[in-house]
PDB file of C-alpha atoms in Angstrom:
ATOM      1  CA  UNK A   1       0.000   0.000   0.000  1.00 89.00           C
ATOM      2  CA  UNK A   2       1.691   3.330  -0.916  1.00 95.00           C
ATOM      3  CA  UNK A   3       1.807   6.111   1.590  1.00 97.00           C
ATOM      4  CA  UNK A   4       2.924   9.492   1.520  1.00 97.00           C
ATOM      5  CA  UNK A   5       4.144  11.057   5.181  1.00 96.00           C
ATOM      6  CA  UNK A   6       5.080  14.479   5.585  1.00 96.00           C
ATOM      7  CA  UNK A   7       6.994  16.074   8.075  1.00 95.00           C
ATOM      8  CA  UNK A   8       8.604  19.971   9.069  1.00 96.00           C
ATOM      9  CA  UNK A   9       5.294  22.118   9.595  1.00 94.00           C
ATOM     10  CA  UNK A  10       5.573  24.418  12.613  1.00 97.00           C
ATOM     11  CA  UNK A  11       4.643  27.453  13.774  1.00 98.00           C
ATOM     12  CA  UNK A  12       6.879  30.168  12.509  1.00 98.00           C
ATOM     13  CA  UNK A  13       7.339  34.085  12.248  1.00 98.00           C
ATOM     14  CA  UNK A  14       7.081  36.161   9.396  1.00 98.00           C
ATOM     15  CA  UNK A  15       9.903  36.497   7.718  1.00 98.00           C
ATOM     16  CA  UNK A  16      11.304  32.884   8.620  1.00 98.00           C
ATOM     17  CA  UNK A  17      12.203  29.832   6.866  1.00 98.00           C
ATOM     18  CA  UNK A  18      10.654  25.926   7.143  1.00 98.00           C
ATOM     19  CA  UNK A  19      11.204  22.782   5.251  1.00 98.00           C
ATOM     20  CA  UNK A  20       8.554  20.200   3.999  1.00 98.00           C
ATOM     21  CA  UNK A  21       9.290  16.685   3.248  1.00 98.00           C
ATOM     22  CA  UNK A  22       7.491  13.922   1.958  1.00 98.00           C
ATOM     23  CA  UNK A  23       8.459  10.368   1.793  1.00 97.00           C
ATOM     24  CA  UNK A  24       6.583   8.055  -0.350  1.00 96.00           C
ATOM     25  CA  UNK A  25       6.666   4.431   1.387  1.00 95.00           C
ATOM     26  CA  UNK A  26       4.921   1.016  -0.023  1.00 94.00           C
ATOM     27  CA  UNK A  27       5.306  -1.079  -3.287  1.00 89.00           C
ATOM     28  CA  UNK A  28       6.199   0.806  -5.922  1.00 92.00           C
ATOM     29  CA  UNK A  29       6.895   0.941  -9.764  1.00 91.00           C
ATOM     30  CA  UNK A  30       7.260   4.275 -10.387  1.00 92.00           C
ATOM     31  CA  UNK A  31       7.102   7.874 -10.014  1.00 93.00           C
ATOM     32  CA  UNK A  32       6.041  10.251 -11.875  1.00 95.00           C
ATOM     33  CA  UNK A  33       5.156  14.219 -10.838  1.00 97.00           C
ATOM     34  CA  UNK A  34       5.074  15.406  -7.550  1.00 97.00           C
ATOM     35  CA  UNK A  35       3.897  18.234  -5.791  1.00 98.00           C
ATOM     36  CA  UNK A  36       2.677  20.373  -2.600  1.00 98.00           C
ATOM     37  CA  UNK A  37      -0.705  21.689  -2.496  1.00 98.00           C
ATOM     38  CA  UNK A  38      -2.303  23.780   0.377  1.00 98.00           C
ATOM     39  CA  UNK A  39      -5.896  24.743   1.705  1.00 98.00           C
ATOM     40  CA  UNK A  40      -6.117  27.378   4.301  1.00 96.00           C
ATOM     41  CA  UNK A  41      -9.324  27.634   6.267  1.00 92.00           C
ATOM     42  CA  UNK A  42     -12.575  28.685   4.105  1.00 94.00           C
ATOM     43  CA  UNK A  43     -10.287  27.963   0.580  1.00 96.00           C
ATOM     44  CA  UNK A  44     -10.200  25.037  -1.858  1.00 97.00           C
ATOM     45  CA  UNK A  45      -6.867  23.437  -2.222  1.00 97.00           C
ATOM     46  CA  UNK A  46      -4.539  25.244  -4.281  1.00 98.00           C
ATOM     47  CA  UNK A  47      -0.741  24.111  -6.569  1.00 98.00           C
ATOM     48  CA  UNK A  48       1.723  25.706  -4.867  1.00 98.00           C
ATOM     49  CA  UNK A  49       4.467  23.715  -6.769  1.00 98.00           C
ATOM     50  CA  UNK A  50       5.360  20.847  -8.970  1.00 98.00           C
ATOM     51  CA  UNK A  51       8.127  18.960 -10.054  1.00 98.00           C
ATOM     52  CA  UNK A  52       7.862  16.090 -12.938  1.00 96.00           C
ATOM     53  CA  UNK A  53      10.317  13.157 -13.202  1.00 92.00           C
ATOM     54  CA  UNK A  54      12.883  15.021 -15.359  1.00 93.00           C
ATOM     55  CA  UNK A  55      12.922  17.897 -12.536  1.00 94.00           C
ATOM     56  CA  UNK A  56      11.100  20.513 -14.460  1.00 97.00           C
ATOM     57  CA  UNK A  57       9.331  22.587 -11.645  1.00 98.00           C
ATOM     58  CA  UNK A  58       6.324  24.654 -11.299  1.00 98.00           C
ATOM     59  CA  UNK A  59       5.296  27.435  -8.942  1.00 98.00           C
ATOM     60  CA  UNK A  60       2.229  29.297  -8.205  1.00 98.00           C
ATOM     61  CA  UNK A  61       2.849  32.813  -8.535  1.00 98.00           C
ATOM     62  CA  UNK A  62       2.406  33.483  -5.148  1.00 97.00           C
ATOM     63  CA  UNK A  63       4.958  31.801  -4.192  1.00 98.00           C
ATOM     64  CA  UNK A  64       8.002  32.264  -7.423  1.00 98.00           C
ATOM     65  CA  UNK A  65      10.953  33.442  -5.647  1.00 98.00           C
ATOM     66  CA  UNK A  66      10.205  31.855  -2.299  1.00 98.00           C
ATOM     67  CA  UNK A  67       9.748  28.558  -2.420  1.00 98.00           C
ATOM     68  CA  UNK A  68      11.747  25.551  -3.950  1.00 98.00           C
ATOM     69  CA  UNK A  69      10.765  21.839  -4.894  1.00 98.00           C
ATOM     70  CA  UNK A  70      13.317  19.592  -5.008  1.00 98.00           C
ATOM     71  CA  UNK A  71      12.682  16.052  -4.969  1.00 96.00           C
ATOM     72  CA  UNK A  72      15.692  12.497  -3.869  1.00 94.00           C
ATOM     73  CA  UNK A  73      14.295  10.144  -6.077  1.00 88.00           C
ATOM     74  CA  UNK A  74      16.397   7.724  -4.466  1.00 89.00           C
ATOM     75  CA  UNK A  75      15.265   7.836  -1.515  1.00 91.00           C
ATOM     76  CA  UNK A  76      11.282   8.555  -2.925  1.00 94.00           C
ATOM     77  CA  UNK A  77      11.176  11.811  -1.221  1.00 96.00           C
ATOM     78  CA  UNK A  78      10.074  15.309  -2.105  1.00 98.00           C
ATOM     79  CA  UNK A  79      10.948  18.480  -0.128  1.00 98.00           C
ATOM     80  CA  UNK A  80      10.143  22.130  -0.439  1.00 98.00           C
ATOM     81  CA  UNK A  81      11.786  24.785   1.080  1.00 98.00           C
ATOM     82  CA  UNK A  82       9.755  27.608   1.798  1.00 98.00           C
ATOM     83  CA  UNK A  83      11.619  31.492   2.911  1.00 98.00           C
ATOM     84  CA  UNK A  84      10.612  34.260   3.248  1.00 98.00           C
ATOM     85  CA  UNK A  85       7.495  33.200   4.392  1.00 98.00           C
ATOM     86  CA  UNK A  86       4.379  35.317   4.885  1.00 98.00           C
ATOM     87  CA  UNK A  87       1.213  35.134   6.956  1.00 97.00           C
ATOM     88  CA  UNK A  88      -0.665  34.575   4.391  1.00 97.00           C
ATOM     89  CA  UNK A  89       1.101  31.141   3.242  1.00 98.00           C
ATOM     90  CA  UNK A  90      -0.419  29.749   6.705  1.00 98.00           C
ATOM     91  CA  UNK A  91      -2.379  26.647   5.524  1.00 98.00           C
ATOM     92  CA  UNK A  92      -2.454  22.727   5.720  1.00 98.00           C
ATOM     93  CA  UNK A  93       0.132  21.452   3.252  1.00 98.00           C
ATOM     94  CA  UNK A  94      -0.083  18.326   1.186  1.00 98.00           C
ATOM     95  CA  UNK A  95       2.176  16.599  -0.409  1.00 98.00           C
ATOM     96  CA  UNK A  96       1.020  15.041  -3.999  1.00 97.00           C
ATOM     97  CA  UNK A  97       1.924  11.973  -6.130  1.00 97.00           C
ATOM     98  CA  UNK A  98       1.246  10.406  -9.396  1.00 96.00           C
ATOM     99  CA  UNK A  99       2.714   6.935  -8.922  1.00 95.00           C
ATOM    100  CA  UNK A 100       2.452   3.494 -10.703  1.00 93.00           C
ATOM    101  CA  UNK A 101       2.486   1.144  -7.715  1.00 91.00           C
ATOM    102  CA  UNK A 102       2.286  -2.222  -9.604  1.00 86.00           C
ATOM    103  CA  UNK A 103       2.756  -1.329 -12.992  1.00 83.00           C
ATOM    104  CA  UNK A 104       4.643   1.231 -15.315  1.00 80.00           C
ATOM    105  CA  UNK A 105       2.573   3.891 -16.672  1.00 83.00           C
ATOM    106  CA  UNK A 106      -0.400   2.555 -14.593  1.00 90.00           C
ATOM    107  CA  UNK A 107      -0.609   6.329 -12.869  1.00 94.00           C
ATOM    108  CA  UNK A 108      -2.515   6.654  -9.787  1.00 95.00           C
ATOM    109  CA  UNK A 109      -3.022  10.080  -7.384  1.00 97.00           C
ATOM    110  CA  UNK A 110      -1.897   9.798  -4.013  1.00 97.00           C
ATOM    111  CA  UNK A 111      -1.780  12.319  -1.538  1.00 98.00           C
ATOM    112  CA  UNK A 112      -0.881  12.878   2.006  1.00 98.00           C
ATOM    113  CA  UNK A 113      -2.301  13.937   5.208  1.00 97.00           C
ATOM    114  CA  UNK A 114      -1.247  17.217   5.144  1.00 97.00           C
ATOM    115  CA  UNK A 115       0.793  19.275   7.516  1.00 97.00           C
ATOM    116  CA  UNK A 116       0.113  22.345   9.423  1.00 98.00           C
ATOM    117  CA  UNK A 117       2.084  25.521   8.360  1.00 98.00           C
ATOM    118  CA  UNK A 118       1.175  28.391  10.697  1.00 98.00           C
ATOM    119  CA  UNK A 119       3.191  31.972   9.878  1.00 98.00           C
ATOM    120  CA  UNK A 120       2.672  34.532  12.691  1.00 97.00           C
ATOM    121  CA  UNK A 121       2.780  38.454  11.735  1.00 93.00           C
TER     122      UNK A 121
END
């Protein structure tokens, strides 16, 4: 069964700096394009970034300049480093993946359970 964990929310001052991760665990083929999405209170779930299997990225434009996806495909794991962060990036985070977990190119969307990113003015 694949899972995707994330980790590094916190609570954090305008200004500062925090790191997502997200490790993808379970049987796997393949990976394909991963991402972060968010959903503050009252919102729908929004992209904030993307990154396919050839590392070509993708960034809302909210957040261009701020925030970088990076992914270890190694070790099946996706971070994004968010600075210069602003109250208004406070949100649940979750991490995103299009993975084959029995067969190549048989794509299915997994997400996580999200992690809490609170930025205080």
């Amino acid at each position: 069964q694949v899972q995707l964990v994330e980790s590094g929310g916190g609570l954090v001052q305008a200004g500062g700096s925090l790191r997502l991760s997200c490790v993808v665990s379970g049987t796997i083929k393949s990976i394909g394009t991963m991402g972060w999405y968010r959903q503050a209170p009252g919102k729908q779930r929004q992209l904030v970034a993307t990154i396919t299997s050839g590392d070509s990225t993708n960034y809302a434009d909210s957040v261009k300049g701020r925030f970088t996806i990076s992914r270890n495909i190694a070790a099946n794991m996706v971070s994004l480093q968010m600075n210069n962060l602003k109250p208004e990036d406070t949100a649940v985070y979750y991490c995103n993946g299009i993975i084959a977990p029995t067969r190549v190119f048989e794509w299915i969307t997994y997400w996580g359970r999200g992690t809490q990113v609170t930025v205080s003015s």
